[in-house]
Coordinates of C-alpha atoms in Angstrom, one line a residue:
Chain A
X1 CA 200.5 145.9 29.2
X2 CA 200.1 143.4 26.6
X3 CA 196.8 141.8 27.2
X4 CA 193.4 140.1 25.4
X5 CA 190.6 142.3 26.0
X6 CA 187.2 140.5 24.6
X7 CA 184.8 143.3 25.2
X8 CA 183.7 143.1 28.6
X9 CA 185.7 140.2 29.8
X10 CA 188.2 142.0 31.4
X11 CA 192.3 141.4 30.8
X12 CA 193.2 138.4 30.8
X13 CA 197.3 137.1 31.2
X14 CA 198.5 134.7 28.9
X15 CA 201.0 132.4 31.1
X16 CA 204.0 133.7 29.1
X17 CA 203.7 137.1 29.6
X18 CA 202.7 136.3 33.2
X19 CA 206.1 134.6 33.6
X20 CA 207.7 137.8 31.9
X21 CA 206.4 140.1 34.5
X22 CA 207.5 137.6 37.2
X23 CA 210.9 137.5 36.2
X24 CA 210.9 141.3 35.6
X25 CA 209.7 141.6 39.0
X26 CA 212.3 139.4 40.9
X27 CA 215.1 141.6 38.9
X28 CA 213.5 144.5 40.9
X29 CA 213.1 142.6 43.8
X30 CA 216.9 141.9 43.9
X31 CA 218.1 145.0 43.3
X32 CA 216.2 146.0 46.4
X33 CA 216.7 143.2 48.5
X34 CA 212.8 142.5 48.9
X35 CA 213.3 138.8 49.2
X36 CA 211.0 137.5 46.0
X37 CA 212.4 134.9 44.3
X38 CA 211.8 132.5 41.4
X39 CA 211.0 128.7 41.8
X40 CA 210.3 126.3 39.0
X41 CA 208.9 123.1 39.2
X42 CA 211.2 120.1 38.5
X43 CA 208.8 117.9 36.5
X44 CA 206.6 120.3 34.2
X45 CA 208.5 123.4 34.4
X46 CA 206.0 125.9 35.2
X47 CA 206.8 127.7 38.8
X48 CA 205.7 130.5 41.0
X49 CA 206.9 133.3 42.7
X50 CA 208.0 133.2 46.5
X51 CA 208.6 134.9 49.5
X52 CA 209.0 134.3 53.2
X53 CA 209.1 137.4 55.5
X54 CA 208.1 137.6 59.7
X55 CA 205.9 139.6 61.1
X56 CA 205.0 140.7 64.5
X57 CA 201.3 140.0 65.5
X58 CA 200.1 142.0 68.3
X59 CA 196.5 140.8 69.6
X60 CA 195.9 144.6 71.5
X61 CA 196.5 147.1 68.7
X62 CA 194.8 147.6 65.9
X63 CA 196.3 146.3 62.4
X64 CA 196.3 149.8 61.1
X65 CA 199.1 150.8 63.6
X66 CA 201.1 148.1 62.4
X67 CA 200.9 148.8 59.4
X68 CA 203.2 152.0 59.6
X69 CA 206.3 150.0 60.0
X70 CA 206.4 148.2 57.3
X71 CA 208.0 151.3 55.0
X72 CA 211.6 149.8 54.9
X73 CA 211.8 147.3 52.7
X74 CA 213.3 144.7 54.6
X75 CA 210.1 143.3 56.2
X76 CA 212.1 141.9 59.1
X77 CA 210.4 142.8 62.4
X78 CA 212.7 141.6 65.0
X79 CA 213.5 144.5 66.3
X80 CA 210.1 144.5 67.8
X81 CA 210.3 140.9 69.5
X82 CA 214.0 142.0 70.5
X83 CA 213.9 145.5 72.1
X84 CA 210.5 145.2 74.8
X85 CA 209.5 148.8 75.7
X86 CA 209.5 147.9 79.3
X87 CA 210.9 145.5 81.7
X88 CA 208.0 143.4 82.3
X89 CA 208.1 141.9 78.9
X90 CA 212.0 141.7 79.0
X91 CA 212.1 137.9 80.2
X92 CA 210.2 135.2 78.6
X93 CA 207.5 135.4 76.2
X94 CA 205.8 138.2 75.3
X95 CA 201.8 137.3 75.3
X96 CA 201.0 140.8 73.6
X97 CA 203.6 140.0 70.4
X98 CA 203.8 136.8 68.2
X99 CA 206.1 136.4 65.4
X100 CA 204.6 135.1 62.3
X101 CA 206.2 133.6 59.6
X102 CA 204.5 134.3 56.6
X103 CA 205.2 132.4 53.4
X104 CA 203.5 133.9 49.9
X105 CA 203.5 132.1 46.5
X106 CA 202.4 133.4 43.5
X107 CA 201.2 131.0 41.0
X108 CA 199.3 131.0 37.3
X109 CA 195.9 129.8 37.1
X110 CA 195.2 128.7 33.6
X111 CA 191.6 128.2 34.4
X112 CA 191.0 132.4 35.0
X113 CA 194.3 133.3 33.5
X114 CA 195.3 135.5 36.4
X115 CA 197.6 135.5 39.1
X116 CA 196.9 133.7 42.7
X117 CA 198.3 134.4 45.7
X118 CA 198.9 131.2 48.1
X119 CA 200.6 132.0 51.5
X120 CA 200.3 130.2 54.8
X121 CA 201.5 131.6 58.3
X122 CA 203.2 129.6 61.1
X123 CA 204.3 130.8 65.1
X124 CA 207.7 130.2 65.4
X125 CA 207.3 126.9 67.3
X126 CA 205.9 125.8 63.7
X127 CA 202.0 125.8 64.7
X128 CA 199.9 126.9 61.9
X129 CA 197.8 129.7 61.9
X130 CA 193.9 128.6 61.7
X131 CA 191.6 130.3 59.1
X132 CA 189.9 132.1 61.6
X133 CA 192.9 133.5 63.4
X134 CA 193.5 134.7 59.4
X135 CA 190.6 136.2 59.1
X136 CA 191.5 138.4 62.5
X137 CA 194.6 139.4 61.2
X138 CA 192.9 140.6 57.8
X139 CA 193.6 144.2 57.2
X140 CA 190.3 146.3 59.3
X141 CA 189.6 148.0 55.6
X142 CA 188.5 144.7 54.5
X143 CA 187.0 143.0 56.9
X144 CA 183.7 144.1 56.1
X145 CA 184.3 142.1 52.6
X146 CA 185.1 139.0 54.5
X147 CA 181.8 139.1 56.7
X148 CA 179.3 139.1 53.6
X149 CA 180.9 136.1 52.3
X150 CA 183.8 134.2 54.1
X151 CA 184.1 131.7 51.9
X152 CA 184.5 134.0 48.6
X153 CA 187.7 135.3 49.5
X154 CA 189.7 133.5 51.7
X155 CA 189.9 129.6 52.1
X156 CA 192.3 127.1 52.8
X157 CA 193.1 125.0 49.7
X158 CA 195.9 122.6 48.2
X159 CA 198.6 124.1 46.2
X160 CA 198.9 122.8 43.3
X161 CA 202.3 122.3 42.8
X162 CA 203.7 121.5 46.4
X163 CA 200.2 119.8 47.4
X164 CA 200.4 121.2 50.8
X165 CA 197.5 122.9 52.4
X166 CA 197.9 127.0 51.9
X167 CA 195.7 129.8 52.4
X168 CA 194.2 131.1 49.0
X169 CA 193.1 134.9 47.7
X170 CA 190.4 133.5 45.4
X171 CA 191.2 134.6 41.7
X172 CA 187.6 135.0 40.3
X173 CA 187.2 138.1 41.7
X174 CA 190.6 139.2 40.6
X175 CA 188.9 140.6 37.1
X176 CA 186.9 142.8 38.2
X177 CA 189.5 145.2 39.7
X178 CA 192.4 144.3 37.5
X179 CA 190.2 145.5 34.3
X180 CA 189.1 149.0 35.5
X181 CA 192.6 150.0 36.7
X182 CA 194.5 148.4 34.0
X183 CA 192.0 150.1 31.5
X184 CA 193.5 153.9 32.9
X185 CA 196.7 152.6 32.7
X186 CA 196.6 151.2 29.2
X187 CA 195.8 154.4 28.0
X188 CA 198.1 157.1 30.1
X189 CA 201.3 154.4 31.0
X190 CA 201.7 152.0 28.6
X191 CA 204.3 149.9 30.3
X192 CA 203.0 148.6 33.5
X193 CA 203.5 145.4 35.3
X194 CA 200.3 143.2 35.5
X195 CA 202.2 141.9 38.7
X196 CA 203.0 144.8 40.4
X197 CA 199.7 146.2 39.8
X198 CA 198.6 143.4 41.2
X199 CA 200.0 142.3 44.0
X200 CA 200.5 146.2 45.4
X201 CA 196.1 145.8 45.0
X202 CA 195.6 142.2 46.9
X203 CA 198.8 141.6 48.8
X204 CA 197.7 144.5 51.6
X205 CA 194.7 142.4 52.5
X206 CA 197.2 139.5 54.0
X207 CA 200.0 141.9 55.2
X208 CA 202.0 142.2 52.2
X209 CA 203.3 145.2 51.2
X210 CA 205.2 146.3 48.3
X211 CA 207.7 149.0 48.2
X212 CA 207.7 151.9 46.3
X213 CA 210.0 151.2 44.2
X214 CA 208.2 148.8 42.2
X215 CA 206.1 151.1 40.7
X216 CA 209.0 152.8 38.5
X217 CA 209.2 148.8 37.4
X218 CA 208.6 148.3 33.7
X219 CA 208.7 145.3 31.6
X220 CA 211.8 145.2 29.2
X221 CA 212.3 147.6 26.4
X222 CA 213.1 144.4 24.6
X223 CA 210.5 141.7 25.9
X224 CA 207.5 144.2 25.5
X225 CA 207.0 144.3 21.6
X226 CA 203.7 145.0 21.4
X227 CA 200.7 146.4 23.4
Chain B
X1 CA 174.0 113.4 27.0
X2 CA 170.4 111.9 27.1
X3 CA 171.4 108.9 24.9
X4 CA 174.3 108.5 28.3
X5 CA 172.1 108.6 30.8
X6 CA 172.6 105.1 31.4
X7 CA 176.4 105.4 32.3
X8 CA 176.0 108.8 34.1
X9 CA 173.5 106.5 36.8
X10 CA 176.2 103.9 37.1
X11 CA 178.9 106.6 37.6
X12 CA 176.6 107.6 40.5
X13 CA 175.5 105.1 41.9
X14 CA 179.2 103.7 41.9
X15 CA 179.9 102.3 45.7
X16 CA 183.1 101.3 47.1
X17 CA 182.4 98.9 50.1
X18 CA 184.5 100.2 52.9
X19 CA 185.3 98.8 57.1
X20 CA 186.7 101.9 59.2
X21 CA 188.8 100.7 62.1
X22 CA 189.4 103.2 65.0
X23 CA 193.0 103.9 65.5
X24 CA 194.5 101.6 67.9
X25 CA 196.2 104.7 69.9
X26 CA 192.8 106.5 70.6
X27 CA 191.9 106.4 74.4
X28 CA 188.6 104.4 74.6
X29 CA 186.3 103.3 77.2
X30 CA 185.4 100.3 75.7
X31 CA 186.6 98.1 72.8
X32 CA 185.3 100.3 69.2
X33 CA 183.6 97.7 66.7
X34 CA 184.4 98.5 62.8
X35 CA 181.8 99.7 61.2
X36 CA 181.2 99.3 57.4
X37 CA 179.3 101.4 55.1
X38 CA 179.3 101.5 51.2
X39 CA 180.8 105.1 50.3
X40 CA 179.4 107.0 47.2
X41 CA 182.2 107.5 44.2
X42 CA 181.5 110.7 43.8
X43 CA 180.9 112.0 47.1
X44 CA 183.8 113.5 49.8
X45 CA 184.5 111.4 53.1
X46 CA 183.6 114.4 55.5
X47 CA 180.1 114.4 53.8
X48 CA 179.1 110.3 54.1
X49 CA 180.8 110.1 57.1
X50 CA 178.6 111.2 60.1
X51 CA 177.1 107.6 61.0
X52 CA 181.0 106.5 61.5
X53 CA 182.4 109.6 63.7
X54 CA 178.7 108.8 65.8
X55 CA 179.6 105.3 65.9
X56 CA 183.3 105.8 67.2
X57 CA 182.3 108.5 69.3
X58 CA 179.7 106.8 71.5
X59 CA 183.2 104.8 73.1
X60 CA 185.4 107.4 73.3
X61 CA 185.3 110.5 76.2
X62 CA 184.7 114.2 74.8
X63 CA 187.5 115.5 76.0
X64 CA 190.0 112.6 73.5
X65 CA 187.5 114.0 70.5
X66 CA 188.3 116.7 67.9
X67 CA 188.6 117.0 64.4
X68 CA 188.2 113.0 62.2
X69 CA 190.8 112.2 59.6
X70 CA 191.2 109.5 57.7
X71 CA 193.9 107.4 57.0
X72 CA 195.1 104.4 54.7
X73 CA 198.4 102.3 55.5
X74 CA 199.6 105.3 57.0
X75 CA 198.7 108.1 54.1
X76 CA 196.5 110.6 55.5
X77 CA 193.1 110.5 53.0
X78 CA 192.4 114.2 51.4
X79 CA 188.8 114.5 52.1
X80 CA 188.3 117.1 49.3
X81 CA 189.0 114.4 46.9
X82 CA 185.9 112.1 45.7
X83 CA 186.2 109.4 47.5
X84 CA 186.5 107.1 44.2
X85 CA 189.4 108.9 43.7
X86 CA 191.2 108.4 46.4
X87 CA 190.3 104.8 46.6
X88 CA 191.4 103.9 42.8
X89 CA 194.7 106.3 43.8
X90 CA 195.2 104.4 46.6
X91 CA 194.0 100.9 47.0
X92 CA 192.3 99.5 43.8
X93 CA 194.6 96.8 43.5
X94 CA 193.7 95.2 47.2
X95 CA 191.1 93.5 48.1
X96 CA 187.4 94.9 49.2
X97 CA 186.4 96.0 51.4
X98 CA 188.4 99.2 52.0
X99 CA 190.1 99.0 55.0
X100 CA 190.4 103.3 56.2
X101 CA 191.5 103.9 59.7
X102 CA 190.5 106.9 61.9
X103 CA 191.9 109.4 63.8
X104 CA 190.6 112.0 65.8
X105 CA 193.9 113.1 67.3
X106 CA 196.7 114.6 66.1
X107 CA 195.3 116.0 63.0
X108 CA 197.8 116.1 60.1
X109 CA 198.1 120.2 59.7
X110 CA 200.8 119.7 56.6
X111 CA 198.8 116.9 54.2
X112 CA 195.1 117.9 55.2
X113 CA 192.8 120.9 55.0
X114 CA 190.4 121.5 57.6
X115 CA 187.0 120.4 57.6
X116 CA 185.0 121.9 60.3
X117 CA 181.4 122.2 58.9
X118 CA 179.7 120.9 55.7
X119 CA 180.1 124.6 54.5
X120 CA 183.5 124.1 53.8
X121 CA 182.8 120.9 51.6
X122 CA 180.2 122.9 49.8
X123 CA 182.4 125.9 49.1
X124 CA 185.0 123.2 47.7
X125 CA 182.9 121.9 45.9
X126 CA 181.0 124.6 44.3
X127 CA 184.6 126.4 43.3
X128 CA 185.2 123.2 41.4
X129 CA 182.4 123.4 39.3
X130 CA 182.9 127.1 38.9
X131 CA 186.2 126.8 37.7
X132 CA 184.9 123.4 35.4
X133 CA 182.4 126.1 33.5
X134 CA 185.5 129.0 33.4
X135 CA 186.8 126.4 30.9
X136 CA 183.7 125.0 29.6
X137 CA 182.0 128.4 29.0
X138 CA 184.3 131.3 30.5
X139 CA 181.6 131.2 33.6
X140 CA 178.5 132.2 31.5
X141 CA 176.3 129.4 32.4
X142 CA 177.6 128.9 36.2
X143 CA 177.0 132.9 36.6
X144 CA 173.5 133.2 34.9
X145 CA 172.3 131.0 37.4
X146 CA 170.6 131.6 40.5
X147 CA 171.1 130.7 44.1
X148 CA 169.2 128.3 44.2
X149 CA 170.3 126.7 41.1
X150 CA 173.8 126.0 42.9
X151 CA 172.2 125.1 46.2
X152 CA 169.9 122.5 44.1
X153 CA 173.2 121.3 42.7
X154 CA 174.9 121.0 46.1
X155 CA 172.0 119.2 47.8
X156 CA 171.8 116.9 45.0
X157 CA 175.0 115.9 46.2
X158 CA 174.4 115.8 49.6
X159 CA 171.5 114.0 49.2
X160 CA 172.7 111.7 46.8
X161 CA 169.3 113.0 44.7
X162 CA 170.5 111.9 41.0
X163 CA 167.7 114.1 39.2
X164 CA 167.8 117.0 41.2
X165 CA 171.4 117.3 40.6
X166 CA 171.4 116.7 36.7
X167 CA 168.7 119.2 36.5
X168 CA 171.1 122.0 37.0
X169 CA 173.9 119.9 35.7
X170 CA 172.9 119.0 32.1
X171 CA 173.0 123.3 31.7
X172 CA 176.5 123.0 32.7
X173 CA 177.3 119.9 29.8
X174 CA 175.5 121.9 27.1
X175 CA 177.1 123.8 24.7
X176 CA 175.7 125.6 21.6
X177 CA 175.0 123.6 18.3
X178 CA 177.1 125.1 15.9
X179 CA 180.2 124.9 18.7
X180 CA 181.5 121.4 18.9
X181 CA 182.2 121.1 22.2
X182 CA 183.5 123.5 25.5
X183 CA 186.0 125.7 24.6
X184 CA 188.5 123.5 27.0
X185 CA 187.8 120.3 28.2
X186 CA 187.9 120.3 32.4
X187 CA 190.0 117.5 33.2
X188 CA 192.9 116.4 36.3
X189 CA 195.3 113.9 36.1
X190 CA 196.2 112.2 39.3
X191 CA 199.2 110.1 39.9
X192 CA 200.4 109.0 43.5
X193 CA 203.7 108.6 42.5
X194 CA 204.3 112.6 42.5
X195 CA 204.3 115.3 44.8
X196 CA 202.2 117.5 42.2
X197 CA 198.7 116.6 43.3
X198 CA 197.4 116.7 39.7
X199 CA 198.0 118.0 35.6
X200 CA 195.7 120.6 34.9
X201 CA 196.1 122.1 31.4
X202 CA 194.2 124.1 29.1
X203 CA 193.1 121.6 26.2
X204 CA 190.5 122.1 23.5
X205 CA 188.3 119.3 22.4
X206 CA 189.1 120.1 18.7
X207 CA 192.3 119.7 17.0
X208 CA 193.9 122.2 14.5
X209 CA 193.0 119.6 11.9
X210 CA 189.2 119.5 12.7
X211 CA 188.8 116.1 14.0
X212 CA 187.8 115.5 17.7
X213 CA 190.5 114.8 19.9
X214 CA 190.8 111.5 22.1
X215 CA 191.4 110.8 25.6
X216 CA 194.8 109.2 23.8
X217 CA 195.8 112.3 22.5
X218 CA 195.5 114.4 25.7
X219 CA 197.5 111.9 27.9
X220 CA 200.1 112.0 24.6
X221 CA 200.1 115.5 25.0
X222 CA 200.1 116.2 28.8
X223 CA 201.4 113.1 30.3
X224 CA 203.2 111.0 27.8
X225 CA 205.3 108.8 30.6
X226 CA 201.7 107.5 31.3
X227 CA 201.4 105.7 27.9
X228 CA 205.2 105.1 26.6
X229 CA 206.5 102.0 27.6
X230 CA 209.5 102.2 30.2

């Protein structure tokens, strides 16, 4: 990992290297068929990473049980909405299950010089999820983060590319984790990407997982010169 | 910044006289008068705007009530944008007052954030300044403050309390002597003509040569179709 330590600050990702590891990771992505993709912006040229996937939301069950199927790496959970386990849900629609479209964007901020994740979730009939109904679907490990301080992690804020209204994992906390893992890995992996890291770390907290597979991911033999 | 004290009063007490009109397709139980009020510059709509959703609401029946948005010839107003930017984006060339129309059905979920409480302003706000001193001072002076510090600086605001908010400001325009300036300068440039809602870029006050750069050389640099002439 190629990065500016300043003593205590922390690692901090110049926007280069963070589009580096963005394209490194969509090449992974593809291979896999994980659905991330590239998007630049038409008039400046910067861009951000994006991915749509659905996801079924069941109000009765925990989120820690739901979080077992999402192993394959499709992230496509219509099998559930499709297949009821019993007749009574067979015709019309199910009030226990909800498919949710999530959408997640990755984009620089210049300002921390870390990675943010934007995402915003819609119902199928294209009704927005409301912060709070966010907040409920927050994995259970982290709600207890979200009570102290609601308005420290997750809020609802403009993207700044699109200028739509998104859901934001704020990015001045992002430091303070990123640093003490990246610090082991600096010394015992030397080619790790900041993304991956990353995303694996925050993504969970908003129902996005990573596969495996990303973890073997390593920046180019030939774009990593230096660390 | 003592020797500008002058023009940080006038910047303000800037006022944009403004006439808010209840949308003609609200269910009312009796004809709603406009009401006019002069809006603070640098202030958010959701935060002056009590004394208008009281005034509207006293005609209409609870149950045709929820959230207030704003409008201007049909663009829904972001209320996390000072309200003297919205109005110089938006309608500086007509004439005063303002003419803003409200809603309080039918809110608009893809151009507007939520605004339910005044929490939600001051958590907008306060991320603003915190990212402003990131630039300014990679967060040193924001984070040695106290609690209260920030809460004098959001109530300020609220209360439209000039001293009380450059109290805790002027720490934030500081910087040391021998620096000679931030390390960037916090600044967005809005234009209604794009979809981007505003150029944010890192910029340092200095130039490799020395000299102190202008406001002509940033727009050069991060927005020349601004200044070239078509």
């Amino acid at each position: 990992v190629s990065c500016s330590m300043a003593g205590e600050e922390g690692f901090f990702l110049e926007e280069k290297r963070f589009k580096q590891y963005c394209e490194d990771f969509v090449k992974h992505s593809q291979q896999i068929g994980d659905g991330w993709e590239w998007r630049t912006s038409k008039d400046l040229g910067d861009g951000y990473l994006s991915k749509t996937h659905f996801q079924v939301r069941n109000r009765h069950i925990p989120p820690d049980l739901k979080e077992k199927n999402n192993d394959n790496s499709e992230q496509m959970l219509f099998a559930h909405v499709e297949e009821p386990s019993d007749d009574s849900q067979a015709a019309g629609v199910c009030s226990t299950e909800e498919v949710v479209r999530y959408e997640y964007h990755v984009l620089y901020s210049s300002s921390y010089q870390v990675p943010v994740l934007y995402f915003r979730a819609c119902f199928l009939d294209g009704r927005p999820l409301t912060l709070d109904e966010i907040w409920g679907s927050v994995h259970a490990s982290y709600q207890a983060r979200l009570q102290e301080g609601p308005w420290d992690t997750i809020t609802q804020q403009e993207h700044p590319i699109l200028g739509q209204p998104f859901f934001v994992l704020h990015p001045c906390r992002t430091n303070e984790f990123i640093s003490a893992v990246l610090r082991g890995s600096q010394e015992h992996h030397r080619n790790t990407n900041y993304i991956t890291l990353w995303l694996s770390t925050v993504g969970p907290v908003v129902g996005l997982d990573l596969p495996l597979s990303y973890a073997k991911l390593a920046p180019e033999q030939s774009t990593d010169a230096a660390v | 910044m003592t020797d500008d004290k002058d023009v940080l009063r006038d910047v303000w007490f800037g006022r944009i006289p403004t006439c808010f009109t209840l949308y003609q397709d609200e269910i009312t139980e009796r004809e709603a008068e406009p009401y006019y009020l002069l809006l603070p510059r640098i202030s958010y709509l959701t935060l002056v705007t009590d004394k208008v959703k009281k005034h509207f609401q006293k005609v209409m029946r609870q149950e045709e009530v929820s959230e207030i948005w704003f409008e201007y010839e049909g663009t829904p107003l972001k209320w996390h944008y000072p309200i003297g930017l919205l109005f110089d984006l938006h309608a500086s060339n007509t004439a005063l007052p303002w003419s803003i129309t409200v809603h309080f059905k039918n809110f608009p979920e893809k151009d507007l954030l939520h605004c339910h409480s005044k929490d939600v302003i001051e958590a907008h706000f306060m991320a603003c300044i915190k990212e402003a001193d990131a630039l300014k001072h990679k967060s040193q002076v924001i984070n040695e403050m106290q609690k209260k510090d920030h809460k004098q600086l959001w109530m300020g605001l609220q209360n439209d309390k000039f001293e009380q908010f450059w109290a805790i400001n002027r720490k934030l325009m500081e910087y040391p002597p021998e620096d000679n300036g931030f390390r960037y300068i916090p600044f967005r440039i809005y234009q209604a003509t794009t979809e981007r809602p505003f150029i944010q870029k890192l910029f340092r006050p200095i130039a490799s040569g020395g000299h102190l750069h202008t406001l002509g050389d940033l727009l050069k640099d991060v927005c020349p179709s601004a200044i070239t002439p078509e």
